[in-house]
XYZ file of C-alpha atoms in Angstrom:
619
model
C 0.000 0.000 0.000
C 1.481 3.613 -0.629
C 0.615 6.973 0.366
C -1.577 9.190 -1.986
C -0.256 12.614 -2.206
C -2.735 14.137 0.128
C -1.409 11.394 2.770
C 1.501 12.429 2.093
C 0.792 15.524 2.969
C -1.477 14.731 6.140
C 1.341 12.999 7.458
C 4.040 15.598 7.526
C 2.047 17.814 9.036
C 1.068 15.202 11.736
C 4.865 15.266 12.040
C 5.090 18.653 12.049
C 2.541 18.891 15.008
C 3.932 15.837 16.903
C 7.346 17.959 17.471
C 5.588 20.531 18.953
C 3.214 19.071 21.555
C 1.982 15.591 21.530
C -1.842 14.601 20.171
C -3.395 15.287 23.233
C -2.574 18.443 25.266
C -3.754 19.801 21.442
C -7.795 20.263 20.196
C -9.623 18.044 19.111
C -8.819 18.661 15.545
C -5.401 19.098 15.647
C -5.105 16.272 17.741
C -7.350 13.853 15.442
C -4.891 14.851 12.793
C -2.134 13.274 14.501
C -4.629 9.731 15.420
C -5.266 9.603 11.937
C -1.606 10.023 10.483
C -0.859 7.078 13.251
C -4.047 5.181 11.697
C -2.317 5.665 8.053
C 0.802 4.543 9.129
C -0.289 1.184 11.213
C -2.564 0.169 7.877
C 0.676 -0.001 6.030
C 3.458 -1.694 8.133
C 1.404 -3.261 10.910
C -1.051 -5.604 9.374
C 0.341 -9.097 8.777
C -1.569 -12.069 6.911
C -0.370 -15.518 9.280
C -1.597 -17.596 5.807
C 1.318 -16.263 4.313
C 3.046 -18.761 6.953
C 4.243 -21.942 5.631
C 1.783 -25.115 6.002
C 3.100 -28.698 6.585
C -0.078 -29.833 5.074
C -3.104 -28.534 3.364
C -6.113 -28.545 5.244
C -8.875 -30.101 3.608
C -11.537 -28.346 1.493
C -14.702 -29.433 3.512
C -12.743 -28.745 6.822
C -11.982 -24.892 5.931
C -15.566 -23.787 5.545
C -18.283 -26.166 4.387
C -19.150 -22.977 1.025
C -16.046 -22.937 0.031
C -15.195 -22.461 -3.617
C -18.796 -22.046 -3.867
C -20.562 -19.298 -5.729
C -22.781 -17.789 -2.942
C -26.414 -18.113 -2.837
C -29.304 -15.109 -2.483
C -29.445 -16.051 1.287
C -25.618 -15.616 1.887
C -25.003 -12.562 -0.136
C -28.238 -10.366 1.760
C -27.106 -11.581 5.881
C -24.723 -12.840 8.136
C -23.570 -16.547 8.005
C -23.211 -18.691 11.084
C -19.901 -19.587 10.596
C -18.785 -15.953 9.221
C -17.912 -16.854 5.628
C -18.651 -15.066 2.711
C -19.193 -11.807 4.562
C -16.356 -11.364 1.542
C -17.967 -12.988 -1.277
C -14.273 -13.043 -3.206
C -12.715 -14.795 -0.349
C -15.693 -16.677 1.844
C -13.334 -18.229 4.050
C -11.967 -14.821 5.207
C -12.643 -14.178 8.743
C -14.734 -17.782 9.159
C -14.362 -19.316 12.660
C -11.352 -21.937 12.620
C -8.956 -19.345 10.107
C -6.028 -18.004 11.838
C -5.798 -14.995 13.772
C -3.397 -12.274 12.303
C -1.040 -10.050 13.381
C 0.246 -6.600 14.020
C 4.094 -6.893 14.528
C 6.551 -8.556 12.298
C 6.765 -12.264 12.110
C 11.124 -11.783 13.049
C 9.622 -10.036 16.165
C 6.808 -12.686 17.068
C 8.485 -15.444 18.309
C 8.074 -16.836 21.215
C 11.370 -16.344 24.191
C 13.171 -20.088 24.662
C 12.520 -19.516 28.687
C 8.822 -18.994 29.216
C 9.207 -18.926 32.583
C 11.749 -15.737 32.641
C 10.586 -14.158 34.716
C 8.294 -16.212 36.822
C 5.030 -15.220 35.785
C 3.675 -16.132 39.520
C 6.263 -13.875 40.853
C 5.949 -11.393 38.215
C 1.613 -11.716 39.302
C 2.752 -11.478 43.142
C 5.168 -8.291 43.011
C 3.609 -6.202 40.661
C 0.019 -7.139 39.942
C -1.664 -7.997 43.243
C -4.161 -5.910 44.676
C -4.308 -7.056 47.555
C -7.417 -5.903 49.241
C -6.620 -2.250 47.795
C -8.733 -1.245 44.702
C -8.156 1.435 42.616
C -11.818 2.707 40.822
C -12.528 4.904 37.379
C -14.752 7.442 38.280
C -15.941 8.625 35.204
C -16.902 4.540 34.288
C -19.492 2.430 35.870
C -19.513 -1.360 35.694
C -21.677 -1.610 32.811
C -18.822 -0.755 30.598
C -16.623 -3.578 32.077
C -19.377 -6.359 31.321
C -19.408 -4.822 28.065
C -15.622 -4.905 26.908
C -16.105 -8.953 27.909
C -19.146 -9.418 25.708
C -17.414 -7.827 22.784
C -14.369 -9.575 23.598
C -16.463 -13.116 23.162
C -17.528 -11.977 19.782
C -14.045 -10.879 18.143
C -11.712 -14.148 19.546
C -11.660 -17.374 21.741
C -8.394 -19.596 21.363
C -8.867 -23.226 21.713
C -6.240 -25.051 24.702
C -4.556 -28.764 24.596
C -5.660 -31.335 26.952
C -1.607 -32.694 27.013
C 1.620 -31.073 28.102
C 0.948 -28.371 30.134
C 2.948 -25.559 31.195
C 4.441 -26.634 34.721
C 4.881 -22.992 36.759
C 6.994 -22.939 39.925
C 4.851 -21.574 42.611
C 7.564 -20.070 45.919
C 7.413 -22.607 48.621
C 6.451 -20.145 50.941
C 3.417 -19.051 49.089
C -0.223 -19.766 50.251
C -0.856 -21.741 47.375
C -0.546 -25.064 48.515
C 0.917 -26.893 45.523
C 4.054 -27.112 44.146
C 2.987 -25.617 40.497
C 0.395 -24.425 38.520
C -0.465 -26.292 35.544
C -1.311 -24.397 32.684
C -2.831 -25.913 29.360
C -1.218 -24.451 26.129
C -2.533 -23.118 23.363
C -3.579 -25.478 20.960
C -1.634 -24.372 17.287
C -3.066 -24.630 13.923
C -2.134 -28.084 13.167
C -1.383 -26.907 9.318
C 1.259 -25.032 10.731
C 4.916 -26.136 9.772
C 6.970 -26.026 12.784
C 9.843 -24.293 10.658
C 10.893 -21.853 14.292
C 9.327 -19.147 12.694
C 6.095 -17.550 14.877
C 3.130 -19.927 15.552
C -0.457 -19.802 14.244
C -3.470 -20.064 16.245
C -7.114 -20.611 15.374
C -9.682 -18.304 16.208
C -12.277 -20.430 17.473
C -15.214 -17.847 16.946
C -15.918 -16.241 13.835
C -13.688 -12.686 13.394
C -16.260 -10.115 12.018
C -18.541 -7.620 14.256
C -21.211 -10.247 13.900
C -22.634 -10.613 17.383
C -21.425 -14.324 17.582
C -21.427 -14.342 21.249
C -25.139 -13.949 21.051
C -25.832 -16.072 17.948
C -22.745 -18.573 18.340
C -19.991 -19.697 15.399
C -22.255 -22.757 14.080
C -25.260 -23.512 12.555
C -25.644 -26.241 15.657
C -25.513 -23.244 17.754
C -27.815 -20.736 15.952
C -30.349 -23.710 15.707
C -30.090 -24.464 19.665
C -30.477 -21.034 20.160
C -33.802 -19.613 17.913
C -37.157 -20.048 18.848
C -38.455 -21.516 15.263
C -40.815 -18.597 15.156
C -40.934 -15.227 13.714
C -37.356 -15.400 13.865
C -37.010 -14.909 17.747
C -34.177 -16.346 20.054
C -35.489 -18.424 22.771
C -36.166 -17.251 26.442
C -37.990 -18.446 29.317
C -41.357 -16.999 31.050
C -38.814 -14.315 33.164
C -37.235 -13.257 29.552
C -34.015 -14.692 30.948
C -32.034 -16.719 28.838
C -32.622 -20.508 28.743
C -30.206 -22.740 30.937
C -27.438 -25.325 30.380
C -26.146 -28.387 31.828
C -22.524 -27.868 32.020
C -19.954 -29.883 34.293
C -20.332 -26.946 36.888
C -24.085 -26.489 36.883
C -26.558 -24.494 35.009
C -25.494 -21.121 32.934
C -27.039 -19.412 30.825
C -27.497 -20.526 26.954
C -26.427 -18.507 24.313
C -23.506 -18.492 21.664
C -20.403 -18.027 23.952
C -20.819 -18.625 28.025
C -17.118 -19.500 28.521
C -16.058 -17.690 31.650
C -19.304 -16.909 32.602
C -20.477 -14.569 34.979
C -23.480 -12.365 35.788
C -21.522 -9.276 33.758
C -22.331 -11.555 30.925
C -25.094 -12.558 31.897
C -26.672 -9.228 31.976
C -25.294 -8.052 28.789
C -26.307 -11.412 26.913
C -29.779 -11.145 27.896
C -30.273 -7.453 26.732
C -29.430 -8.350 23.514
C -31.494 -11.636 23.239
C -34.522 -9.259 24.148
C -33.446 -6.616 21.712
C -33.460 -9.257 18.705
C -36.580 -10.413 19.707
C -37.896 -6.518 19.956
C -35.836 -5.735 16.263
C -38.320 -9.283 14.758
C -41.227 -7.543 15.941
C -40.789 -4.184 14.577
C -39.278 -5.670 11.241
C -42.665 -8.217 10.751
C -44.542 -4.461 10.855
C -42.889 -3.388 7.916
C -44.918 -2.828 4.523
C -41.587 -4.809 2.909
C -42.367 -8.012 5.381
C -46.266 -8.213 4.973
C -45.780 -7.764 1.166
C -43.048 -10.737 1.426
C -44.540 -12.985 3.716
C -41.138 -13.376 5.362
C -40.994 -16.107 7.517
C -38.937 -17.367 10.305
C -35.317 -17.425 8.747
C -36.054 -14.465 7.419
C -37.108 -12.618 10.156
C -34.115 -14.257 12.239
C -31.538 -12.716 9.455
C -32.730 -9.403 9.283
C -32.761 -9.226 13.048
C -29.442 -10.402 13.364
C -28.275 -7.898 10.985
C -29.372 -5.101 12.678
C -28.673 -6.360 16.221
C -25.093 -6.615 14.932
C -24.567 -3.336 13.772
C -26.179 -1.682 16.415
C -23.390 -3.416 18.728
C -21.060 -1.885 16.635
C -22.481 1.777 16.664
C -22.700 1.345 20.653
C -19.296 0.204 21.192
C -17.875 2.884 18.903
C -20.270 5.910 20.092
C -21.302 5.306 23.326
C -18.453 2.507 25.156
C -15.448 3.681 23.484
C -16.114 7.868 24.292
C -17.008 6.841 27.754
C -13.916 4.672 28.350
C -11.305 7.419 26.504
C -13.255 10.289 27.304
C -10.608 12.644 26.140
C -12.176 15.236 23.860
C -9.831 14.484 20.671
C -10.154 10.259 21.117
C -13.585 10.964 21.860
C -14.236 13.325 18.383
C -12.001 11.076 16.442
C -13.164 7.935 17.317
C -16.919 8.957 16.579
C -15.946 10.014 13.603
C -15.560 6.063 12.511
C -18.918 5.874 12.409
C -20.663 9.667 11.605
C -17.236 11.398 9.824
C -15.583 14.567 10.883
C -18.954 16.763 11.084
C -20.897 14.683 13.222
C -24.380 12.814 12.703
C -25.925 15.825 10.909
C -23.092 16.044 8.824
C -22.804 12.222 8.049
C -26.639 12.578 6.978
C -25.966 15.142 4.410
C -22.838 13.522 2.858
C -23.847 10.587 2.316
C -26.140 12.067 -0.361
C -22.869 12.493 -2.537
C -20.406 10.682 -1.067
C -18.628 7.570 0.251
C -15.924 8.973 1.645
C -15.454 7.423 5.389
C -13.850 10.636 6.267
C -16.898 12.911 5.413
C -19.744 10.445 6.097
C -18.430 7.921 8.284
C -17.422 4.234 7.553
C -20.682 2.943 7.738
C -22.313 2.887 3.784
C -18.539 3.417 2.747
C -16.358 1.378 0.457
C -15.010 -2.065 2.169
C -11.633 -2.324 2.376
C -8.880 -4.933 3.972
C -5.882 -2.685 3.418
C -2.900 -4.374 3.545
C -3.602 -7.993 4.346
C -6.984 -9.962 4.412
C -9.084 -9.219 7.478
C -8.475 -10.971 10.491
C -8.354 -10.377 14.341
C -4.886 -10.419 15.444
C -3.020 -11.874 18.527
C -1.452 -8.282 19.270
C -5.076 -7.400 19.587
C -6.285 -10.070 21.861
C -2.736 -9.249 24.207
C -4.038 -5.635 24.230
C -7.165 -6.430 25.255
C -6.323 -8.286 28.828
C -7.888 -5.285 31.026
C -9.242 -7.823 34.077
C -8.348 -4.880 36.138
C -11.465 -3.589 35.510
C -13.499 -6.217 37.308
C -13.621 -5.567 40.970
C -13.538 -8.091 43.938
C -16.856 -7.605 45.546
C -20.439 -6.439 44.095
C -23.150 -4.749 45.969
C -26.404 -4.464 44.960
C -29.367 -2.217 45.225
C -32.929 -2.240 44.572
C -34.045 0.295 41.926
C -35.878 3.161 43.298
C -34.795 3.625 47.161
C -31.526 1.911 46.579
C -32.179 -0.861 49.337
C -29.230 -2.799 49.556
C -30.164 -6.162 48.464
C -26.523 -7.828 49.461
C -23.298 -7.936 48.332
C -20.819 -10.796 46.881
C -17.416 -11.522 45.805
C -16.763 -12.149 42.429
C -16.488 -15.955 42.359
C -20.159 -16.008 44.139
C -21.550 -14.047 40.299
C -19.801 -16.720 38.277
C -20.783 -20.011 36.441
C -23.300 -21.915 38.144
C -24.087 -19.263 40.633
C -24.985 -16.621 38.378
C -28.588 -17.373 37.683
C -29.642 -18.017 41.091
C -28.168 -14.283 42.362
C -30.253 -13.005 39.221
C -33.599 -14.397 40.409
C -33.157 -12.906 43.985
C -32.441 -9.901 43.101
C -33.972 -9.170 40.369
C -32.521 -8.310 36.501
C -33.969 -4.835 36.656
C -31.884 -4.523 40.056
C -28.854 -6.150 38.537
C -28.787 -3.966 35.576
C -29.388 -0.523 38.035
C -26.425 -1.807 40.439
C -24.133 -2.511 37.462
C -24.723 1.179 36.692
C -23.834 2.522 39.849
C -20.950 0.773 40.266
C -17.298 1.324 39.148
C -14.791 -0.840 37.449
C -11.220 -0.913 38.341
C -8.387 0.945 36.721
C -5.956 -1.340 34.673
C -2.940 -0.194 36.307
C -0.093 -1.925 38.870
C -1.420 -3.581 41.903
C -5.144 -3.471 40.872
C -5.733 -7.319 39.627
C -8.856 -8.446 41.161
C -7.649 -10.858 44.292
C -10.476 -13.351 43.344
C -8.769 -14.492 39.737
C -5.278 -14.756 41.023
C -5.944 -17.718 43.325
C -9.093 -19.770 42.902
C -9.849 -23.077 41.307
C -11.682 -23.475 37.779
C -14.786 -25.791 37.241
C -12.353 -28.206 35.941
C -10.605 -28.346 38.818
C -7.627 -26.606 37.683
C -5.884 -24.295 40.474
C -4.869 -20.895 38.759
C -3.409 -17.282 39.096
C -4.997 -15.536 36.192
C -2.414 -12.654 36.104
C 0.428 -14.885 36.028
C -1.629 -16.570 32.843
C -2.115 -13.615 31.375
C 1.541 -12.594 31.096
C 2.314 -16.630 30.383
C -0.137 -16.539 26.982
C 1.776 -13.663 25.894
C 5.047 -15.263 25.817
C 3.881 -18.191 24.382
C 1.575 -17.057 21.876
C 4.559 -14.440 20.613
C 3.775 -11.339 21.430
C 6.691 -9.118 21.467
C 7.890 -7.636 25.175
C 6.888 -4.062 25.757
C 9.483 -2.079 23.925
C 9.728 -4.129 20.993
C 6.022 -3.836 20.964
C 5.961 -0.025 21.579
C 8.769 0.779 18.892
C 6.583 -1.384 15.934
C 3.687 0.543 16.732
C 5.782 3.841 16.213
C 6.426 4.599 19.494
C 10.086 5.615 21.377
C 11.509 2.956 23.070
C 11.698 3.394 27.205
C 15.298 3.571 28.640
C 14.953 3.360 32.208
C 12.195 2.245 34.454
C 12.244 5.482 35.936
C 10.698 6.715 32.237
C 8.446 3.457 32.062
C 6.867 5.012 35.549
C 6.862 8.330 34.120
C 10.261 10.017 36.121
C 10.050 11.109 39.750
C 6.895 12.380 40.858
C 6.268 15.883 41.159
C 6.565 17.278 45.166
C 2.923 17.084 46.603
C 1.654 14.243 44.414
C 2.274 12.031 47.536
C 0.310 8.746 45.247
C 2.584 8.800 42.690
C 5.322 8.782 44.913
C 3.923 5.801 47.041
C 3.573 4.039 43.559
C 7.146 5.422 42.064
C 8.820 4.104 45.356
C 7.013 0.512 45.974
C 7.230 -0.578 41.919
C 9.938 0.982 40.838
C 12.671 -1.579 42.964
C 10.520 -4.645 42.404
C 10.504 -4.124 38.841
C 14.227 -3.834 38.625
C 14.430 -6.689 40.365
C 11.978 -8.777 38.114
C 13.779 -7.693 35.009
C 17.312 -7.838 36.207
C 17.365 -4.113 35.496
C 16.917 -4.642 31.592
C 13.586 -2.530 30.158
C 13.909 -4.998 26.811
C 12.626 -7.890 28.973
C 9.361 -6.187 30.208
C 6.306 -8.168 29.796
C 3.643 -5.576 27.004
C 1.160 -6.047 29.706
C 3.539 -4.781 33.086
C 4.649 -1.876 30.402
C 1.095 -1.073 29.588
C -0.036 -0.914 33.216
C 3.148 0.685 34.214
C 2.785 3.537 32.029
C 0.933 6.985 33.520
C -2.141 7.263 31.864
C -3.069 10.168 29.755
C -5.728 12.065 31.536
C -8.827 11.018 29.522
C -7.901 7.630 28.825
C -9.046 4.790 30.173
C -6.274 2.734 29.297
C -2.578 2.995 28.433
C -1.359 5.456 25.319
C 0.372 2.269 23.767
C -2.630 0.075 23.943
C -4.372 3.344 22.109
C -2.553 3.392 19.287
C -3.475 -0.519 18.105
C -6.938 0.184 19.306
C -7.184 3.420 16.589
C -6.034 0.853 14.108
C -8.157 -1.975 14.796
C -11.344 -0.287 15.897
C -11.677 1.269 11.990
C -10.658 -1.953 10.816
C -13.395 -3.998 12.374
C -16.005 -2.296 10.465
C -14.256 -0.407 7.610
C -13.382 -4.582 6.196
C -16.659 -5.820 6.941
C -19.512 -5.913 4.031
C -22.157 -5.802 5.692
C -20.867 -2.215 7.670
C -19.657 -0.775 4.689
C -20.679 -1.767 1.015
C -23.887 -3.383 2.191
C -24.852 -1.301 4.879
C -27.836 -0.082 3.194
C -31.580 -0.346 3.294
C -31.943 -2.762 0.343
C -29.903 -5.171 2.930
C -30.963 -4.065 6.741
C -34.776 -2.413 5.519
C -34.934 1.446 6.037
C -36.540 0.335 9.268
C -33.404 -1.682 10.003
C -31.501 1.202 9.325
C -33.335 3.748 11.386
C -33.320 1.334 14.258
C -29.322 0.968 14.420
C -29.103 5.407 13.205
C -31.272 6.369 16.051
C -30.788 3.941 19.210
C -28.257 3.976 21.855
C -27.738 1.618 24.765
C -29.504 4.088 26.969
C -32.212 2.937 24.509
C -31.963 -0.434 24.353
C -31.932 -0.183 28.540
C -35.023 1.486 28.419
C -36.362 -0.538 25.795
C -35.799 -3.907 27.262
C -35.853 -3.155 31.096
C -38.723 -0.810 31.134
C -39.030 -0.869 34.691
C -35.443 1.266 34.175
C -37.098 4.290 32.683
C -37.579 6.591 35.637
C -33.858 6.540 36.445
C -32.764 6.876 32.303
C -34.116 9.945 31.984
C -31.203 12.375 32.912
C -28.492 9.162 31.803
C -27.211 10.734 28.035
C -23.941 7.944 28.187
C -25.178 4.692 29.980
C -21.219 3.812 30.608
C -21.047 6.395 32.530
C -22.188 6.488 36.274
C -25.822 7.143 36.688
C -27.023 9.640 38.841
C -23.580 11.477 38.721
């Protein structure tokens, strides 16, 4: 890919700018100039296609995607597949579940260390990551937005894990753990993958696109266990909850992803079942239905279509400005979806044009850039925020704000969830959720809970010290390798990585600066080019306005255009000859605040002065 001359252009004045102040102590404008030249420049050198990888042997036809090499039919070129393929009709396997996930860093830089134990990733989860009864809150976030960045998380990637040869971690003898080790299961590999020493290649075991698979699952199996059979409706009981499944733990909720299940989940899960079924009823109204006589598939597609996108519009106008609320990340990333001038202004353009830029990326021209789409591994590493999640969860009854009990994090998961959402209520659930706060993803604030507790499968784990271990072995490149292929300077010192001595008076940064600072030399044997990405993301100061680290913000501006401006059905076919002006209206002119109200009516009362339902209600 090269540079037209008007990128050419955009980018040496980005330049220009950068040496004078950095993107965000500038407006909004000036500022999105800069995030934009970044975008242009991580479209060209930081997309990477893993099927470029050599194979040891070709995987069969019928195993890659049961359509393959098959011209599509009228049902696969107007909605969503199951299994994600032929969302690009030249390529249907493209972005299927079971292709490989991609990446963002060169392959020479992707390789896994020979020690991945080095550090101990217990020790590292011990020192540095602990919270240890202390928790650290966002104030402008409530907890809402945490159960949301899971649920999207379940739609964009799940690796699969081997049942053989685990990874043996040393636990310190003097710990509380009680066992000499942690076993942790690897990563299962792509089988086709030739074990040549270069990087590996991992499945993605959900489909890649903005489809809303967590809700609809990867499979036709799935999508079938999951619909009602009639006017295209998803199944749920006499409460509107979700149906329930036998699992080795107990009961959980059905739907089309309840790995690591807890009421966060839960809660968002069962919104969006009840917003399909709200979308079938208000699409078998339309004068384009009755003339049709569409029946239950149909019905079920065009729901799912515009359940989808509206996902998408929430998470990129409503989660991400409430989770980066810094006025340029804020403008800039909005723009994805309306363009520079707004909603108003995306209106009017798209009368003439499809320019992304002036209308938004929604109705624009699909494009993969520089390698076909896929969700990356740098993206999933990125993504580990379980800081966010706190220890303990109180509840209150809607309207006097009763406290209806509280309970530790382990007491809202797997089999327990469903039985906490019956006494309490969902209405309550939802309204405590939205009161709440997450946790920042910093040092020291890993929730307690998921560094020592057992799994339904009886396996005994530290969750931090996982985190940093799937890193390693998955190949994601340590912090400054990571930060200087992105296009950022590499750190020196750790004093930099914690951002330098803290100015006199800030006595919290100096209580930070002084209790990390000598346990991370010691970690690292006093060498910044061994740093873990995720102890350099949560090391770095954060960027008033964002909710996260600056790093981790310069993939997401890549990846969050890329998720819809590759997919078909958010750009080329994102029209009303696909979704039904209805269709369209819905997804233009709802929010979550809507879909609350909507679907938890009971929720009204308290909506009324909410414009952001991310952020804390009532405040």
């Amino acid at each position: 890919m090269t540079f037209s001359f008007s990128q050419r252009l955009i980018l040496a004045f980005a330049r220009y700018l950068d040496r004078r102040k950095p993107w965000h102590q500038r407006g909004k404008v000036l500022g999105g100039i800069s995030i934009y030249a970044i975008r242009l420049r991580l479209r060209t050198w930081n997309l990477w296609d893993t099927n470029l990888l050599p194979v040891a042997v070709l995987q069969p036809m019928a195993e890659r995607s049961p359509s393959a090499g098959v011209n599509p039919d009228e049902r696969q070129r107007r909605a969503r597949s199951s299994d994600g393929s032929f969302n690009d009709l030249q390529y249907p396997d493209m972005g299927r579940a079971g292709a490989r996930l991609g990446r963002n860093l060169p392959f020479q830089r992707s390789i896994p260390p020979a020690d991945l134990l080095e550090p101990n990733p217990r020790d590292v989860s011990e020192q540095l990551m602990a919270r240890n009864g202390e928790f650290h809150a966002v104030p402008f976030l409530n907890l809402l937005a945490a159960a949301w960045l899971q649920f999207m998380v379940h739609d964009w990637f799940s690796h699969d894990n081997q049942s053989d040869n685990p990874i043996e971690v040393p636990v310190a003898p003097d710990s509380d753990w009680g066992e000499p080790s942690m076993l942790v299961r690897r990563t299962k590999p792509d089988p086709t993958r030739l074990n040549d020493g270069g990087p590996p290649a991992y499945r993605n075991f959900v489909t890649h696109w903005w489809d809303a698979s967590q809700v609809y699952g990867s499979s036709n199996e799935s999508e079938k266990e999951l619909r009602l059979g009639v006017d295209g409706k998803l199944r749920l009981d006499e409460n509107g909850l979700l149906p329930l499944q036998d699992k080795p733990q107990g009961k959980v909720d059905r739907t089309g992803s309840n790995d690591n299940w807890w009421i966060g989940l839960s809660i968002m899960h069962t919104l969006f079942a009840r917003e399909h079924n709200q979308i079938c009823e208000m699409l078998k109204r339309t004068d384009q239905a009755k003339r049709q006589g569409w029946d239950d598939d149909r019905l079920f597609d065009q729901a799912r279509l515009v359940n989808a996108a509206l996902l998408a519009k929430i998470h990129t106008v409503d989660w991400t400005p409430a989770i980066l609320p810094h006025p340029t990340t804020a403008y800039v990333l909005n723009s994805n979806w309306w363009g520079i001038f707004g909603k108003r202004g995306s209106h009017f353009f798209r009368r003439f044009t499809r320019s992304d830029v002036l209308a938004g990326i929604p109705g624009s021209r699909h494009e993969h850039h520089t390698a076909p789409y896929a969700i990356t591994e740098d993206f999933v590493a990125v993504y580990r925020m379980h800081g966010l999640l706190p220890d303990r969860i109180t509840f209150h009854r809607l309207g006097d704000d009763h406290e209806l009990g509280s309970y530790g994090l382990l007491q809202l998961s797997e089999q327990f969830v469903r039985p906490v959402v019956e006494q309490i209520g969902f209405p309550n659930a939802v309204y405590s959720f939205a009161c709440e706060h997450p946790g920042l993803v910093t040092l020291g604030n890993f929730p307690d809970s998921l560094r020592n507790f057992i799994r339904p499968n009886g396996n005994h784990i530290d969750l931090a010290a996982i985190d940093l271990l799937r890193d390693r072995e998955r190949g994601i490149p340590r912090y400054n390798d990571f930060r200087e292929f992105l296009g950022r300077p590499r750190i020196k010192t750790f004093e930099e990585l914690l951002g330098g001595s803290p100015s006199p008076g800030d006595e919290a940064a100096r209580l930070r600066y002084e209790k990390y600072l000598p346990r991370l030399k010691a970690l690292y044997q006093n060498d910044i080019d061994r740093l873990d990405l995720q102890i350099g993301l949560q090391s770095e100061p954060l960027v008033k306005g964002l909710g996260f680290s600056e790093t981790a913000f310069y993939l997401f501006t890549l990846m969050a255009s890329r998720r819809l401006k590759s997919d078909r059905f958010l750009t080329d076919d994102y029209r009303p000859e696909i979704y039904t002006a209805e269709g369209i209206r819905w997804i233009e002119e709802n929010s979550m605040v809507d879909v609350l109200r909507r679907n938890v009516p009971e929720l009204a009362p308290v909506l009324q002065n909410v414009s952001n339902a991310f952020n804390p209600w009532g405040q």
